[in-house]
Coordinates of C-alpha atoms in Angstrom, one line a residue:
M481 CA 171.2 -97.0 140.0
A482 CA 167.5 -95.2 140.4
I483 CA 166.7 -91.9 139.0
N484 CA 166.8 -88.9 141.4
A485 CA 165.3 -85.5 141.2
K486 CA 168.8 -84.1 140.7
M487 CA 169.3 -86.2 137.6
I488 CA 166.0 -85.3 136.7
A489 CA 166.3 -81.5 136.8
E490 CA 169.7 -81.8 135.2
F491 CA 168.6 -83.8 132.2
T492 CA 165.3 -80.9 131.8
L493 CA 167.3 -78.1 131.9
K494 CA 169.9 -79.4 129.5
M495 CA 167.5 -80.2 127.0
R496 CA 165.8 -76.8 127.1
T497 CA 169.2 -75.3 125.1
P498 CA 168.7 -75.7 121.6
T499 CA 170.9 -77.6 119.5
S500 CA 172.2 -75.1 117.3
R501 CA 173.4 -73.3 120.6
L502 CA 175.7 -76.4 121.3
G503 CA 179.4 -77.1 120.7
H504 CA 180.6 -80.6 119.9
A505 CA 181.3 -81.2 123.7
Q506 CA 177.9 -79.8 124.4
L507 CA 176.0 -82.4 121.9
A508 CA 177.9 -85.3 123.0
S509 CA 177.1 -84.7 126.6
R510 CA 173.7 -84.4 125.9
V511 CA 173.8 -87.7 123.9
Q512 CA 175.3 -89.2 126.8
L513 CA 172.7 -87.9 129.2
A514 CA 169.7 -88.8 127.2
S515 CA 171.3 -92.4 126.8
R516 CA 171.6 -92.6 130.5
M517 CA 168.1 -91.5 131.3
A518 CA 166.6 -93.3 128.8
T519 CA 168.4 -96.9 130.4
R520 CA 167.3 -95.9 133.3
C521 CA 164.1 -94.2 133.1
P522 CA 162.3 -97.0 129.9
A523 CA 158.8 -95.4 130.2
R524 CA 160.0 -92.0 129.3
A525 CA 162.1 -93.5 126.3
G526 CA 158.8 -95.2 124.9
R527 CA 157.1 -91.7 125.2
V528 CA 160.2 -90.1 122.7
G529 CA 159.9 -92.8 120.3
R530 CA 162.8 -94.8 122.1
R531 CA 165.6 -93.2 119.8
T532 CA 167.6 -93.2 123.3
L533 CA 171.2 -93.2 121.4
S534 CA 170.3 -89.6 119.8
V535 CA 169.4 -86.1 121.0
K536 CA 167.0 -86.1 118.6
A537 CA 164.0 -87.4 121.3
A538 CA 165.4 -83.7 123.3
V539 CA 165.0 -82.0 119.9
A540 CA 161.1 -83.1 119.5
L541 CA 160.6 -82.5 123.2
E542 CA 161.8 -79.1 122.5
T543 CA 159.6 -78.4 119.4
A544 CA 156.8 -80.0 120.3
D545 CA 154.7 -76.8 120.9
S546 CA 156.7 -74.6 118.2
D547 CA 158.2 -75.2 114.7
A548 CA 161.0 -72.5 115.7
S549 CA 163.7 -72.8 118.7
D550 CA 163.6 -69.2 120.6
S551 CA 167.0 -68.5 118.8
G552 CA 164.9 -68.0 115.6
F553 CA 165.9 -71.7 114.3
I554 CA 164.0 -74.1 112.6
F555 CA 163.4 -77.5 112.5
S556 CA 161.7 -79.8 110.0
G557 CA 160.0 -83.1 110.3
L558 CA 163.8 -84.4 110.7
K559 CA 163.7 -82.5 114.3
G560 CA 167.0 -81.5 114.0
Q561 CA 168.4 -84.9 113.1
A562 CA 170.9 -83.7 110.4
I563 CA 172.1 -81.3 112.5
E564 CA 173.0 -83.5 114.8
S565 CA 174.4 -85.7 112.1
A566 CA 176.9 -83.2 110.3
L567 CA 178.4 -83.1 114.1
L568 CA 179.2 -86.6 114.9
P569 CA 183.0 -86.6 115.4
S570 CA 183.5 -89.8 113.2
W571 CA 181.3 -90.6 109.9
P572 CA 181.7 -94.5 107.8
E573 CA 183.9 -94.4 104.7
K574 CA 182.2 -94.5 101.6
R575 CA 183.5 -98.0 101.0
E576 CA 181.9 -98.9 104.4
I577 CA 178.8 -97.4 103.7
L578 CA 178.4 -99.3 100.1
G579 CA 179.6 -102.5 101.6
V580 CA 176.4 -102.8 103.7
I581 CA 174.1 -102.9 100.4
P582 CA 173.6 -106.2 99.2
E583 CA 175.8 -107.0 96.0
H584 CA 172.7 -107.7 93.6
C585 CA 171.4 -104.4 93.9
F586 CA 174.6 -103.3 91.9
K587 CA 173.1 -105.3 88.6
K588 CA 171.1 -104.2 85.9
D589 CA 168.9 -106.1 83.8
T590 CA 168.6 -104.4 80.9
V591 CA 165.2 -106.2 80.1
K592 CA 163.5 -105.3 83.2
S593 CA 164.8 -101.7 82.5
M594 CA 163.4 -101.6 79.1
M595 CA 160.3 -102.3 80.3
Y596 CA 159.7 -100.0 82.6
A597 CA 161.1 -97.6 80.2
A598 CA 157.9 -98.9 77.9
V599 CA 155.6 -98.5 80.9
S600 CA 156.5 -94.7 81.3
L601 CA 156.3 -94.0 77.5
A602 CA 153.0 -96.0 77.1
L603 CA 151.5 -94.3 80.0
T604 CA 152.5 -90.5 79.0
V605 CA 151.4 -91.4 74.9
V606 CA 148.3 -93.2 75.2
P607 CA 146.6 -90.4 76.9
G608 CA 147.4 -88.0 74.6
V609 CA 146.3 -89.5 71.5
L610 CA 142.5 -90.4 73.4
A611 CA 142.8 -86.8 74.0
H612 CA 143.2 -85.7 70.8
L613 CA 140.9 -88.1 69.0
Y614 CA 138.1 -87.3 71.6
L615 CA 138.4 -84.1 73.6
P616 CA 137.2 -81.3 71.6
Y617 CA 139.9 -78.1 71.5
Q618 CA 137.1 -75.9 73.2
A619 CA 137.1 -73.8 76.3
S620 CA 134.4 -75.4 77.8
Y621 CA 136.0 -78.7 77.8
L622 CA 139.2 -76.5 79.7
A623 CA 138.8 -78.8 83.5
A624 CA 139.2 -81.8 80.8
W625 CA 142.3 -80.4 79.5
A626 CA 143.6 -79.3 83.1
A627 CA 143.1 -83.0 84.3
Y628 CA 144.7 -84.6 81.2
A629 CA 147.8 -82.1 81.3
L630 CA 148.4 -82.9 85.2
W631 CA 147.8 -86.5 84.3
T632 CA 150.2 -86.8 81.4
G633 CA 152.5 -84.2 82.7
T634 CA 152.7 -86.7 85.9
A635 CA 153.6 -89.7 83.7
A636 CA 156.1 -88.4 81.6
T637 CA 158.0 -87.5 84.9
G638 CA 158.7 -91.5 84.9
C639 CA 160.2 -91.0 81.3
W640 CA 162.3 -88.4 82.8
V641 CA 163.3 -90.4 85.6
V642 CA 164.0 -93.3 82.9
A643 CA 166.6 -90.6 81.1
H644 CA 167.8 -89.9 84.4
E645 CA 168.9 -93.4 85.1
C646 CA 170.5 -94.0 81.7
G647 CA 172.5 -90.7 82.6
H648 CA 173.9 -92.1 85.5
G649 CA 174.5 -95.6 83.9
A650 CA 172.1 -97.3 86.0
F651 CA 169.9 -98.3 83.3
S652 CA 171.9 -101.4 80.9
D653 CA 175.5 -102.2 80.4
N654 CA 174.9 -101.7 77.2
K655 CA 175.8 -97.8 77.2
T656 CA 175.1 -97.6 73.4
L657 CA 171.0 -98.8 74.2
Q658 CA 171.7 -96.7 77.5
D659 CA 172.8 -93.3 76.0
T660 CA 170.3 -93.4 72.9
V661 CA 167.4 -94.2 75.2
G662 CA 168.3 -91.1 77.4
Y663 CA 168.9 -89.3 74.8
V664 CA 165.4 -89.7 72.8
L665 CA 163.3 -89.1 76.2
H666 CA 165.2 -86.5 77.7
T667 CA 165.5 -84.7 74.3
L668 CA 161.8 -85.5 73.8
L669 CA 161.4 -83.4 77.1
L670 CA 163.6 -80.6 76.1
V671 CA 166.0 -81.6 78.1
P672 CA 169.9 -81.2 76.5
Y673 CA 170.3 -84.8 77.7
F674 CA 174.7 -85.0 77.6
S675 CA 174.8 -81.3 78.8
W676 CA 172.3 -82.4 82.0
Q677 CA 174.3 -85.9 82.0
R678 CA 177.5 -83.6 82.9
S679 CA 175.9 -80.9 85.3
H680 CA 174.0 -83.6 87.1
A681 CA 177.4 -85.8 87.9
V682 CA 178.7 -82.5 89.6
H683 CA 175.8 -82.4 91.7
H684 CA 176.8 -85.9 92.5
S685 CA 180.0 -85.2 93.3
R686 CA 179.6 -82.3 95.7
T687 CA 176.0 -82.4 97.1
N688 CA 175.6 -80.1 99.6
H689 CA 178.5 -78.0 99.1
V690 CA 177.4 -74.5 99.8
T691 CA 180.0 -72.8 97.0
E692 CA 180.8 -76.2 95.2
G693 CA 177.4 -77.7 94.5
E694 CA 175.2 -78.1 91.4
T695 CA 171.5 -77.2 91.4
H696 CA 170.0 -75.6 94.6
V697 CA 172.4 -74.3 96.3
P698 CA 171.1 -71.8 98.8
A699 CA 171.7 -68.0 98.7
M700 CA 174.3 -66.5 101.5
S701 CA 172.5 -64.3 103.9
D702 CA 174.7 -61.6 103.5
E703 CA 174.3 -61.0 100.3
P704 CA 172.0 -58.3 98.7
E705 CA 169.6 -60.2 96.9
S706 CA 169.3 -62.4 100.1
K707 CA 168.8 -59.4 102.1
F708 CA 165.7 -58.1 99.6
T709 CA 164.1 -61.1 99.6
F710 CA 163.7 -61.4 103.6
K711 CA 162.3 -57.8 103.1
V712 CA 160.1 -58.8 100.4
R713 CA 158.8 -62.2 102.9
E714 CA 158.8 -59.3 105.9
A715 CA 156.5 -56.8 103.4
I716 CA 153.5 -59.3 102.2
G717 CA 154.1 -62.0 104.7
G718 CA 154.9 -65.6 105.1
G719 CA 152.2 -66.9 103.7
P720 CA 151.9 -64.9 100.1
F721 CA 155.5 -65.5 99.9
A722 CA 155.4 -68.9 100.2
V723 CA 152.4 -69.0 97.2
I724 CA 154.7 -66.8 95.2
H725 CA 158.1 -68.5 95.9
T726 CA 156.5 -72.2 95.2
L727 CA 154.7 -71.1 91.5
A728 CA 157.9 -69.5 90.5
V729 CA 160.4 -72.0 91.2
L730 CA 158.1 -75.0 90.2
A731 CA 157.4 -72.9 86.9
F732 CA 160.3 -71.3 85.8
G733 CA 163.0 -72.9 88.0
W734 CA 163.9 -75.6 85.3
P735 CA 164.0 -73.6 82.0
V736 CA 166.0 -70.8 84.1
Y737 CA 168.3 -73.2 85.8
L738 CA 169.0 -75.0 82.2
L739 CA 169.9 -71.4 80.8
T740 CA 171.4 -69.4 83.6
G741 CA 172.7 -71.7 85.7
A742 CA 170.4 -70.3 88.7
S743 CA 170.8 -72.1 91.7
G744 CA 174.0 -73.7 90.6
G745 CA 177.4 -73.6 92.4
P746 CA 178.6 -69.8 92.8
V747 CA 182.0 -70.8 91.6
R748 CA 180.8 -71.4 88.6
G749 CA 179.2 -68.3 87.5
N750 CA 176.6 -67.7 84.9
T751 CA 176.8 -71.7 83.1
S752 CA 174.3 -72.7 80.0
H753 CA 173.6 -76.2 79.5
F754 CA 173.2 -75.0 75.9
L755 CA 176.5 -72.7 75.5
P756 CA 179.7 -75.1 76.9
N757 CA 181.8 -71.9 77.2
A758 CA 179.7 -69.8 79.6
G759 CA 180.4 -69.5 83.0
A760 CA 183.8 -70.4 84.9
K761 CA 186.6 -71.6 83.1
G762 CA 189.7 -73.8 83.9
K763 CA 189.3 -75.9 87.4
Y764 CA 185.6 -74.7 88.6
A765 CA 184.4 -75.0 84.1
L766 CA 180.7 -77.0 84.5
F767 CA 182.1 -78.9 80.6
P768 CA 185.5 -79.2 80.6
G769 CA 187.3 -80.8 77.7
G770 CA 185.2 -82.9 75.7
W771 CA 182.1 -82.0 77.1
K772 CA 181.7 -79.3 74.9
N773 CA 181.2 -81.5 72.1
K774 CA 178.5 -83.3 73.8
V775 CA 176.8 -80.0 74.9
Y776 CA 176.3 -79.4 70.8
L777 CA 175.1 -82.8 70.4
S778 CA 172.6 -82.6 72.7
D779 CA 171.9 -79.1 71.0
I780 CA 171.1 -80.8 68.1
G781 CA 168.9 -82.9 69.4
I782 CA 166.7 -79.9 71.0
A783 CA 166.9 -78.0 67.7
G784 CA 165.1 -81.1 65.9
A785 CA 162.6 -81.3 68.9
L786 CA 161.4 -77.5 68.7
G787 CA 161.6 -77.5 65.0
G788 CA 159.0 -80.8 65.1
I789 CA 157.2 -79.0 67.9
G790 CA 157.2 -75.8 65.4
Y791 CA 156.2 -78.3 62.6
L792 CA 152.8 -79.4 64.5
A793 CA 152.1 -76.3 65.5
Y794 CA 152.2 -75.2 61.5
T795 CA 150.2 -78.1 60.4
F796 CA 147.6 -78.4 63.2
G797 CA 147.4 -74.7 64.8
V798 CA 149.2 -73.8 68.4
L799 CA 146.0 -74.8 70.5
P800 CA 146.1 -78.4 69.8
V801 CA 150.3 -78.4 70.6
L802 CA 149.9 -76.4 73.6
A803 CA 146.9 -78.6 75.0
L804 CA 148.7 -81.5 73.8
Y805 CA 152.5 -80.8 74.8
G806 CA 153.1 -77.7 76.3
A807 CA 150.4 -78.3 79.1
P808 CA 151.8 -81.8 80.0
L809 CA 155.7 -80.8 79.7
M810 CA 154.6 -77.8 82.5
V811 CA 153.9 -80.2 84.5
T812 CA 156.7 -82.4 84.4
N813 CA 158.9 -79.5 84.7
A814 CA 157.5 -78.5 87.9
W815 CA 157.3 -82.5 89.1
L816 CA 161.3 -82.4 88.5
V817 CA 162.0 -79.3 90.4
L818 CA 159.4 -80.2 93.1
Y819 CA 161.6 -83.8 93.8
T820 CA 164.8 -81.7 93.8
W821 CA 163.9 -79.3 95.9
L822 CA 162.8 -81.0 98.7
Q823 CA 165.8 -83.7 98.2
H824 CA 168.0 -81.4 99.2
T825 CA 166.4 -78.6 101.3
G826 CA 164.5 -78.6 104.5
E827 CA 164.7 -75.8 107.1
D828 CA 167.3 -77.6 109.6
V829 CA 169.4 -79.6 106.9
P830 CA 172.8 -77.7 106.4
H831 CA 175.0 -77.3 103.5
L832 CA 178.6 -77.4 104.2
G833 CA 181.8 -75.3 103.2
E834 CA 185.7 -76.7 102.8
E835 CA 186.5 -77.0 106.0
T836 CA 183.2 -79.3 107.0
W837 CA 182.4 -80.8 103.7
T838 CA 183.2 -84.4 103.0
W839 CA 181.9 -86.6 99.8
E840 CA 180.0 -88.5 102.5
K841 CA 178.4 -86.0 104.8
G842 CA 177.0 -84.1 101.4
A843 CA 175.5 -87.0 100.0
F844 CA 173.9 -88.1 103.4
M845 CA 172.8 -84.8 103.7
T846 CA 169.9 -86.0 100.8
I847 CA 166.4 -86.5 102.3
D848 CA 164.0 -89.1 101.6
R849 CA 160.3 -88.4 101.7
P850 CA 156.9 -89.7 101.5
Y851 CA 155.4 -89.5 97.9
G852 CA 152.8 -91.9 98.4
A853 CA 152.4 -95.4 96.4
L854 CA 151.1 -93.5 93.3
A855 CA 153.9 -91.4 92.6
D856 CA 156.4 -94.4 93.8
F857 CA 155.1 -96.6 90.8
L858 CA 154.7 -93.7 88.0
H859 CA 158.1 -91.7 88.9
H860 CA 160.2 -95.1 90.1
R861 CA 160.9 -94.3 94.0
I862 CA 162.9 -91.4 92.6
G863 CA 161.9 -89.3 95.7
S864 CA 161.2 -92.2 98.2
T865 CA 164.9 -93.6 97.7
H866 CA 166.9 -90.5 96.8
V867 CA 169.4 -91.0 100.0
A868 CA 170.4 -94.5 98.4
H869 CA 170.4 -92.8 94.8
H870 CA 173.3 -90.3 96.0
L871 CA 175.2 -93.1 98.1
N872 CA 175.3 -94.6 94.4
H873 CA 174.0 -93.6 91.3
Q874 CA 174.7 -96.7 89.3
I875 CA 172.1 -98.9 91.7
P876 CA 169.1 -99.3 89.6
H877 CA 165.2 -97.6 90.9
Y878 CA 164.2 -101.4 91.1
H879 CA 166.7 -101.8 93.4
A880 CA 166.6 -99.2 95.6
K881 CA 163.7 -99.6 98.0
E882 CA 166.0 -102.5 99.2
A883 CA 169.4 -100.6 99.2
T884 CA 168.1 -98.0 101.0
E885 CA 166.2 -100.2 103.7
A886 CA 170.2 -101.7 104.4
I887 CA 171.3 -97.8 104.7
K888 CA 169.0 -97.2 107.0
A889 CA 169.3 -99.7 109.4
A890 CA 173.1 -99.9 109.4
F891 CA 173.5 -95.8 109.9
P892 CA 170.1 -94.6 111.4
Q893 CA 172.0 -91.5 113.1
H894 CA 172.7 -90.8 109.6
Y895 CA 170.1 -91.6 107.1
L896 CA 167.8 -88.8 106.8
Y897 CA 163.8 -89.5 106.5
D898 CA 161.4 -86.2 106.8
P899 CA 158.0 -88.0 107.3
T900 CA 156.1 -84.5 106.8
P901 CA 153.5 -84.0 104.1
I902 CA 154.8 -83.1 100.8
W903 CA 152.6 -80.8 100.2
K904 CA 153.7 -79.1 103.7
A905 CA 157.5 -79.6 103.3
T906 CA 156.8 -77.5 99.9
W907 CA 154.8 -75.0 102.1
N908 CA 157.7 -74.6 104.6
V909 CA 161.0 -74.6 102.3
A910 CA 159.2 -71.9 100.3
K911 CA 158.3 -69.8 103.5
N912 CA 161.6 -70.6 105.5
C913 CA 164.3 -71.8 103.1
I914 CA 165.8 -68.3 101.8
A915 CA 169.7 -67.6 102.4
V916 CA 172.2 -69.6 104.8
E917 CA 174.6 -68.3 107.1
K918 CA 177.6 -70.1 108.9
N919 CA 177.1 -70.9 112.9
K920 CA 179.6 -71.9 115.2
D921 CA 179.7 -75.0 114.2
N922 CA 180.9 -74.1 110.4
L923 CA 177.5 -75.3 109.2
W924 CA 175.6 -72.8 106.5
V925 CA 172.4 -73.0 107.9
F926 CA 169.0 -71.5 107.2
K927 CA 168.3 -68.0 108.7
T928 CA 164.6 -66.7 109.5
S929 CA 165.7 -63.4 108.8
V930 CA 168.8 -60.9 108.0
A931 CA 168.8 -57.8 109.6

């Protein structure tokens, strides 16, 4: 059957309606129409990347010249895919998802894991030794010290990721060795290992839940703080706001989260990774039962690390300690926050409430991004294979790429990959992702302004 003028007009008219305005029936109609058009006009399908079974092509056409639809909704490099995915009437179950991953991807190799840990540690420690031996602690060498901090903090993020893998049980089948490596590496980076292990497990169990999630849970648009933030952005402009927002999140986001639970789930209140009784009690307690003693064990490690740092500052001076350790640590913390921020935040990536959230939907709302070969090597692909990590956190990082490819092939409508360059994605998220509001499909989506 040939395409006629009426069909083209119908296609054009329907594609002009933003996906954020569509209900389930309308969305299904659009999918069917796009599929019909692609089948009967392959040339047109080619111009939108041949993604013929998704309305993503329509969204891409709709937003080709503008980042925002006329409803004020802003699209990321995902072009509305996460919204489309969240509205699909049926979803694969966890068992089905894990079934597509090759079985050997779940196997841990202790020797290989230790090798990666040793490489990350060497790339962190050796530059410190060389800097101490050959770089004078003088203002005239400030540029060299800045370069040292940038490199060493970036390399130390690899140690952070190794300890993160230990906390997930993906490092080794030897639990004692695994927790020892994780505890030592995280403590040296002033991370309370067991405390964070627990809060991060909660994060994985409630990913993108708008009230029960943990870390980078967005504020709601009707809260006074959100309205004030929107007014600040309007007053100073989107660009300056993005700069201030980025600096604040990267410089202070991690310690503030550990100390106060900022950006954690609102059901848990003001928590602390050092005070296990802070925050909500009962069902929503962050550290229930035996976890309290593990928090104290983490506190002992942090106290010992701080004592060691104080001793070194007393013996060698404050300046050497700040230059060799303090500045790189700030870079490591910035990398950590950047990764988690961009893994779970996007202009058109929804959060879900109790009526729509499922574990599968939450995990698939994670975003993989292009960090480049060097960052992937140094950071064990923590940012480019994070979807697979959320679908099963016990997959070792050296199997994560293969697992990702299997997931991507089996679930192309659900797997999220945003090709936007990292610097641009950070800018867009900092500028546009302030607070969420529930739409008519019961999805919590970021709003561009609040009345």
